Structures are given as structure tokens and as C-alpha cells.
Amino acid sequence: MCFYSSRMHFVCLDCRVAYKKTATSHGPGRCPQCRGELINAGADLAVPKRRDDAGWRALDAVLRSGLTFHGGCCGTGPGYRPRTPREVRDRLALAERTGMPVKKALAVVDPTTADRYGAAARRRSGSPGRRRG
């Protein structure tokens, strides 16, 4: 049996706060502190502590790129999301290097093996056109 929470995290990036609400409860709404728009980040978000500057910078980059933490059915989860600014920088460099969309690059687990040809192309041994005897 699948269990998926109906309560979503709504995040204010300026105030560094998250509220759990149902998605149907009066829309995303506004932050009670700054009156800014809340972002529906999904049910699978692990909210960083308010004093965790690096965690909030990474979350800011992920949410502003359009990635959210909405999981799938049967506990599949949202997939990989960077948690530190260094992980964000590595994936932004991947996007710039390969022309991959930023939203897709931020969800890549290992940016050193992902490129436009895929990880399988890097695992091939030998140079192209060279036959093994």
C-alpha cells in the first residue's frame, strides 16, 4: 500500500522558514513574517536549520531553478537534490559545460560522470577506432 503525505512544505527563502500545510488549504499563501510568496517545496523536503547558511543557499538554488521535493508513489522520493553550495556549483558547472538545462543538472547524482554522452561512454576502455586483438 502506498503512503504519500498530503501535507506539503511551503518555504519562505527570505525568512528561512517552512510551514506544513495541505496543498488545498487556500493555495500556497503568503509568509506570515514578511508577506512574501511561499514556495510549495513538496512533502519530501528536509528543511535545514535556520542557522545553516550553506543549507539554505543550496535550497535557494534548487527551489529557484524549479526543482521541488515532490516524491512519487511507493516511497520512490524526489530523487537526488544537492545539499551544499559546493554540490550546487559542481552541477551548475556541469550544466554550463554540457549545455544541459540547470533544472536537470541539479538533479544529477554525480556530475563527474554525467555528460551529453552518458556515463557509459566514459567507461569504455581504449580509444575509438582501435581494435583489440
mmCIF file of N, CA, C and O in Angstrom, residues 58-59 61-70 76-84 86-96 98 100-115:
data_model
loop_
_atom_site.group_PDB
_atom_site.id
_atom_site.type_symbol
_atom_site.label_atom_id
_atom_site.label_comp_id
_atom_site.label_asym_id
_atom_site.label_seq_id
_atom_site.Cartn_x
_atom_site.Cartn_y
_atom_site.Cartn_z
ATOM 1 N N ALA A 58 21.925 26.373 -0.710
ATOM 2 C CA ALA A 58 21.704 25.263 -1.640
ATOM 3 C C ALA A 58 20.212 25.092 -1.912
ATOM 4 O O ALA A 58 19.798 24.911 -3.067
ATOM 5 N N LEU A 59 19.382 25.160 -0.875
ATOM 6 C CA LEU A 59 17.939 25.026 -1.047
ATOM 7 C C LEU A 59 17.395 26.169 -1.914
ATOM 8 O O LEU A 59 16.534 25.963 -2.764
ATOM 9 N N ALA A 61 18.976 27.760 -4.336
ATOM 10 C CA ALA A 61 19.331 27.486 -5.736
ATOM 11 C C ALA A 61 18.439 26.393 -6.326
ATOM 12 O O ALA A 61 17.999 26.497 -7.467
ATOM 13 N N VAL A 62 18.166 25.364 -5.547
ATOM 14 C CA VAL A 62 17.341 24.251 -6.034
ATOM 15 C C VAL A 62 15.912 24.710 -6.301
ATOM 16 O O VAL A 62 15.352 24.458 -7.369
ATOM 17 N N LEU A 63 15.310 25.421 -5.338
ATOM 18 C CA LEU A 63 13.919 25.837 -5.499
ATOM 19 C C LEU A 63 13.765 26.909 -6.581
ATOM 20 O O LEU A 63 12.792 26.912 -7.323
ATOM 21 N N ARG A 64 14.726 27.816 -6.689
ATOM 22 C CA ARG A 64 14.630 28.869 -7.715
ATOM 23 C C ARG A 64 14.830 28.307 -9.122
ATOM 24 O O ARG A 64 14.404 28.909 -10.090
ATOM 25 N N SER A 65 15.490 27.156 -9.245
ATOM 26 C CA SER A 65 15.654 26.534 -10.561
ATOM 27 C C SER A 65 14.388 25.793 -10.997
ATOM 28 O O SER A 65 14.265 25.413 -12.148
ATOM 29 N N GLY A 66 13.483 25.580 -10.062
ATOM 30 C CA GLY A 66 12.234 24.897 -10.400
ATOM 31 C C GLY A 66 12.142 23.472 -9.891
ATOM 32 O O GLY A 66 11.119 22.826 -10.042
ATOM 33 N N LEU A 67 13.207 22.962 -9.279
ATOM 34 C CA LEU A 67 13.157 21.616 -8.693
ATOM 35 C C LEU A 67 12.401 21.668 -7.374
ATOM 36 O O LEU A 67 12.541 22.615 -6.614
ATOM 37 N N THR A 68 11.617 20.644 -7.119
ATOM 38 C CA THR A 68 10.916 20.553 -5.845
ATOM 39 C C THR A 68 11.159 19.176 -5.248
ATOM 40 O O THR A 68 11.836 18.341 -5.837
ATOM 41 N N PHE A 69 10.598 18.947 -4.097
ATOM 42 C CA PHE A 69 10.794 17.711 -3.365
ATOM 43 C C PHE A 69 9.497 16.907 -3.309
ATOM 44 O O PHE A 69 9.127 16.380 -2.278
ATOM 45 N N HIS A 70 8.812 16.844 -4.433
ATOM 46 C CA HIS A 70 7.600 16.031 -4.543
ATOM 47 C C HIS A 70 8.017 14.620 -4.911
ATOM 48 O O HIS A 70 8.639 14.408 -5.946
ATOM 49 N N THR A 76 9.301 6.259 -3.693
ATOM 50 C CA THR A 76 10.394 6.495 -4.615
ATOM 51 C C THR A 76 11.115 7.797 -4.333
ATOM 52 O O THR A 76 12.265 7.945 -4.671
ATOM 53 N N GLY A 77 10.459 8.763 -3.739
ATOM 54 C CA GLY A 77 11.090 10.022 -3.383
ATOM 55 C C GLY A 77 11.346 10.908 -4.589
ATOM 56 O O GLY A 77 11.114 10.514 -5.724
ATOM 57 N N PRO A 78 11.840 12.106 -4.347
ATOM 58 C CA PRO A 78 12.036 13.056 -5.432
ATOM 59 C C PRO A 78 13.316 12.839 -6.209
ATOM 60 O O PRO A 78 13.532 13.458 -7.237
ATOM 61 N N GLY A 79 14.200 11.984 -5.736
ATOM 62 C CA GLY A 79 15.492 11.806 -6.389
ATOM 63 C C GLY A 79 16.558 12.656 -5.710
ATOM 64 O O GLY A 79 16.330 13.244 -4.661
ATOM 65 N N TYR A 80 17.714 12.741 -6.329
ATOM 66 C CA TYR A 80 18.829 13.463 -5.729
ATOM 67 C C TYR A 80 18.573 14.968 -5.773
ATOM 68 O O TYR A 80 18.084 15.504 -6.765
ATOM 69 N N ARG A 81 18.939 15.660 -4.699
ATOM 70 C CA ARG A 81 18.932 17.114 -4.626
ATOM 71 C C ARG A 81 20.194 17.539 -3.885
ATOM 72 O O ARG A 81 20.535 16.951 -2.855
ATOM 73 N N PRO A 82 20.940 18.538 -4.394
ATOM 74 C CA PRO A 82 22.161 18.973 -3.702
ATOM 75 C C PRO A 82 21.841 19.613 -2.358
ATOM 76 O O PRO A 82 20.824 20.273 -2.208
ATOM 77 N N ARG A 83 22.726 19.385 -1.384
ATOM 78 C CA ARG A 83 22.513 19.920 -0.035
ATOM 79 C C ARG A 83 23.516 20.985 0.360
ATOM 80 O O ARG A 83 23.337 21.634 1.382
ATOM 81 N N THR A 84 24.590 21.146 -0.408
ATOM 82 C CA THR A 84 25.599 22.148 -0.074
ATOM 83 C C THR A 84 25.860 23.055 -1.279
ATOM 84 O O THR A 84 25.631 22.649 -2.420
ATOM 85 N N ARG A 86 28.656 23.760 -2.574
ATOM 86 C CA ARG A 86 29.663 23.130 -3.427
ATOM 87 C C ARG A 86 29.003 22.160 -4.409
ATOM 88 O O ARG A 86 29.362 22.110 -5.584
ATOM 89 N N GLU A 87 28.055 21.361 -3.930
ATOM 90 C CA GLU A 87 27.334 20.452 -4.814
ATOM 91 C C GLU A 87 26.550 21.227 -5.872
ATOM 92 O O GLU A 87 26.487 20.814 -7.022
ATOM 93 N N VAL A 88 25.985 22.369 -5.490
ATOM 94 C CA VAL A 88 25.268 23.205 -6.454
ATOM 95 C C VAL A 88 26.242 23.732 -7.505
ATOM 96 O O VAL A 88 25.969 23.679 -8.704
ATOM 97 N N ARG A 89 27.407 24.243 -7.067
ATOM 98 C CA ARG A 89 28.420 24.764 -8.009
ATOM 99 C C ARG A 89 28.870 23.702 -8.991
ATOM 100 O O ARG A 89 29.018 23.964 -10.190
ATOM 101 N N ASP A 90 29.104 22.478 -8.504
ATOM 102 C CA ASP A 90 29.538 21.386 -9.380
ATOM 103 C C ASP A 90 28.490 21.097 -10.458
ATOM 104 O O ASP A 90 28.823 20.880 -11.616
ATOM 105 N N ARG A 91 27.238 21.111 -10.069
ATOM 106 C CA ARG A 91 26.182 20.814 -11.032
ATOM 107 C C ARG A 91 25.917 21.979 -11.986
ATOM 108 O O ARG A 91 25.575 21.771 -13.145
ATOM 109 N N LEU A 92 26.108 23.215 -11.519
ATOM 110 C CA LEU A 92 25.993 24.366 -12.425
ATOM 111 C C LEU A 92 27.130 24.367 -13.443
ATOM 112 O O LEU A 92 26.926 24.728 -14.605
ATOM 113 N N ALA A 93 28.316 23.943 -13.023
ATOM 114 C CA ALA A 93 29.437 23.813 -13.965
ATOM 115 C C ALA A 93 29.136 22.728 -14.995
ATOM 116 O O ALA A 93 29.464 22.888 -16.180
ATOM 117 N N LEU A 94 28.517 21.640 -14.571
ATOM 118 C CA LEU A 94 28.107 20.588 -15.496
ATOM 119 C C LEU A 94 27.124 21.133 -16.521
ATOM 120 O O LEU A 94 27.246 20.861 -17.718
ATOM 121 N N ALA A 95 26.167 21.918 -16.066
ATOM 122 C CA ALA A 95 25.168 22.489 -16.976
ATOM 123 C C ALA A 95 25.831 23.410 -17.994
ATOM 124 O O ALA A 95 25.507 23.376 -19.180
ATOM 125 N N GLU A 96 26.777 24.200 -17.543
ATOM 126 C CA GLU A 96 27.471 25.119 -18.453
ATOM 127 C C GLU A 96 28.352 24.359 -19.443
ATOM 128 O O GLU A 96 28.408 24.680 -20.623
ATOM 129 N N THR A 98 28.089 21.184 -20.520
ATOM 130 C CA THR A 98 27.421 20.269 -21.442
ATOM 131 C C THR A 98 26.211 20.865 -22.140
ATOM 132 O O THR A 98 25.682 20.260 -23.062
ATOM 133 N N MET A 100 23.380 21.196 -20.647
ATOM 134 C CA MET A 100 22.238 20.564 -20.001
ATOM 135 C C MET A 100 21.422 21.642 -19.287
ATOM 136 O O MET A 100 21.996 22.577 -18.734
ATOM 137 N N PRO A 101 20.097 21.546 -19.266
ATOM 138 C CA PRO A 101 19.292 22.521 -18.512
ATOM 139 C C PRO A 101 19.660 22.484 -17.025
ATOM 140 O O PRO A 101 19.954 21.426 -16.471
ATOM 141 N N VAL A 102 19.653 23.650 -16.379
ATOM 142 C CA VAL A 102 20.055 23.760 -14.975
ATOM 143 C C VAL A 102 19.189 22.870 -14.093
ATOM 144 O O VAL A 102 19.698 22.196 -13.192
ATOM 145 N N LYS A 103 17.900 22.844 -14.358
ATOM 146 C CA LYS A 103 16.997 22.027 -13.549
ATOM 147 C C LYS A 103 17.389 20.556 -13.604
ATOM 148 O O LYS A 103 17.390 19.862 -12.593
ATOM 149 N N LYS A 104 17.767 20.074 -14.760
ATOM 150 C CA LYS A 104 18.171 18.673 -14.912
ATOM 151 C C LYS A 104 19.556 18.432 -14.298
ATOM 152 O O LYS A 104 19.801 17.408 -13.668
ATOM 153 N N ALA A 105 20.466 19.397 -14.464
ATOM 154 C CA ALA A 105 21.824 19.243 -13.932
ATOM 155 C C ALA A 105 21.832 19.206 -12.411
ATOM 156 O O ALA A 105 22.632 18.479 -11.813
ATOM 157 N N LEU A 106 20.953 19.961 -11.769
ATOM 158 C CA LEU A 106 20.915 19.955 -10.308
ATOM 159 C C LEU A 106 20.433 18.625 -9.747
ATOM 160 O O LEU A 106 20.686 18.309 -8.596
ATOM 161 N N ALA A 107 19.752 17.827 -10.546
ATOM 162 C CA ALA A 107 19.253 16.532 -10.090
ATOM 163 C C ALA A 107 20.206 15.385 -10.396
ATOM 164 O O ALA A 107 19.918 14.243 -10.077
ATOM 165 N N VAL A 108 21.372 15.676 -10.996
ATOM 166 C CA VAL A 108 22.352 14.638 -11.335
ATOM 167 C C VAL A 108 23.093 14.218 -10.076
ATOM 168 O O VAL A 108 23.583 15.059 -9.323
ATOM 169 N N VAL A 109 23.203 12.924 -9.854
ATOM 170 C CA VAL A 109 23.852 12.416 -8.640
ATOM 171 C C VAL A 109 25.347 12.693 -8.648
ATOM 172 O O VAL A 109 25.899 13.216 -7.694
ATOM 173 N N ASP A 110 26.037 12.364 -9.734
ATOM 174 C CA ASP A 110 27.483 12.536 -9.808
ATOM 175 C C ASP A 110 27.840 13.340 -11.056
ATOM 176 O O ASP A 110 27.819 12.799 -12.162
ATOM 177 N N PRO A 111 28.190 14.612 -10.907
ATOM 178 C CA PRO A 111 28.451 15.443 -12.085
ATOM 179 C C PRO A 111 29.743 15.094 -12.813
ATOM 180 O O PRO A 111 29.940 15.518 -13.941
ATOM 181 N N THR A 112 30.620 14.295 -12.217
ATOM 182 C CA THR A 112 31.880 13.960 -12.885
ATOM 183 C C THR A 112 31.700 12.883 -13.938
ATOM 184 O O THR A 112 32.509 12.775 -14.849
ATOM 185 N N THR A 113 30.633 12.085 -13.820
ATOM 186 C CA THR A 113 30.432 11.021 -14.802
ATOM 187 C C THR A 113 29.300 11.314 -15.764
ATOM 188 O O THR A 113 29.066 10.547 -16.681
ATOM 189 N N ALA A 114 28.578 12.396 -15.552
ATOM 190 C CA ALA A 114 27.441 12.707 -16.421
ATOM 191 C C ALA A 114 27.853 13.740 -17.465
ATOM 192 O O ALA A 114 28.417 14.765 -17.146
ATOM 193 N N ASP A 115 27.600 13.419 -18.683
ATOM 194 C CA ASP A 115 27.785 14.378 -19.756
ATOM 195 C C ASP A 115 26.784 14.055 -20.852
ATOM 196 O O ASP A 115 25.935 13.191 -20.695
#
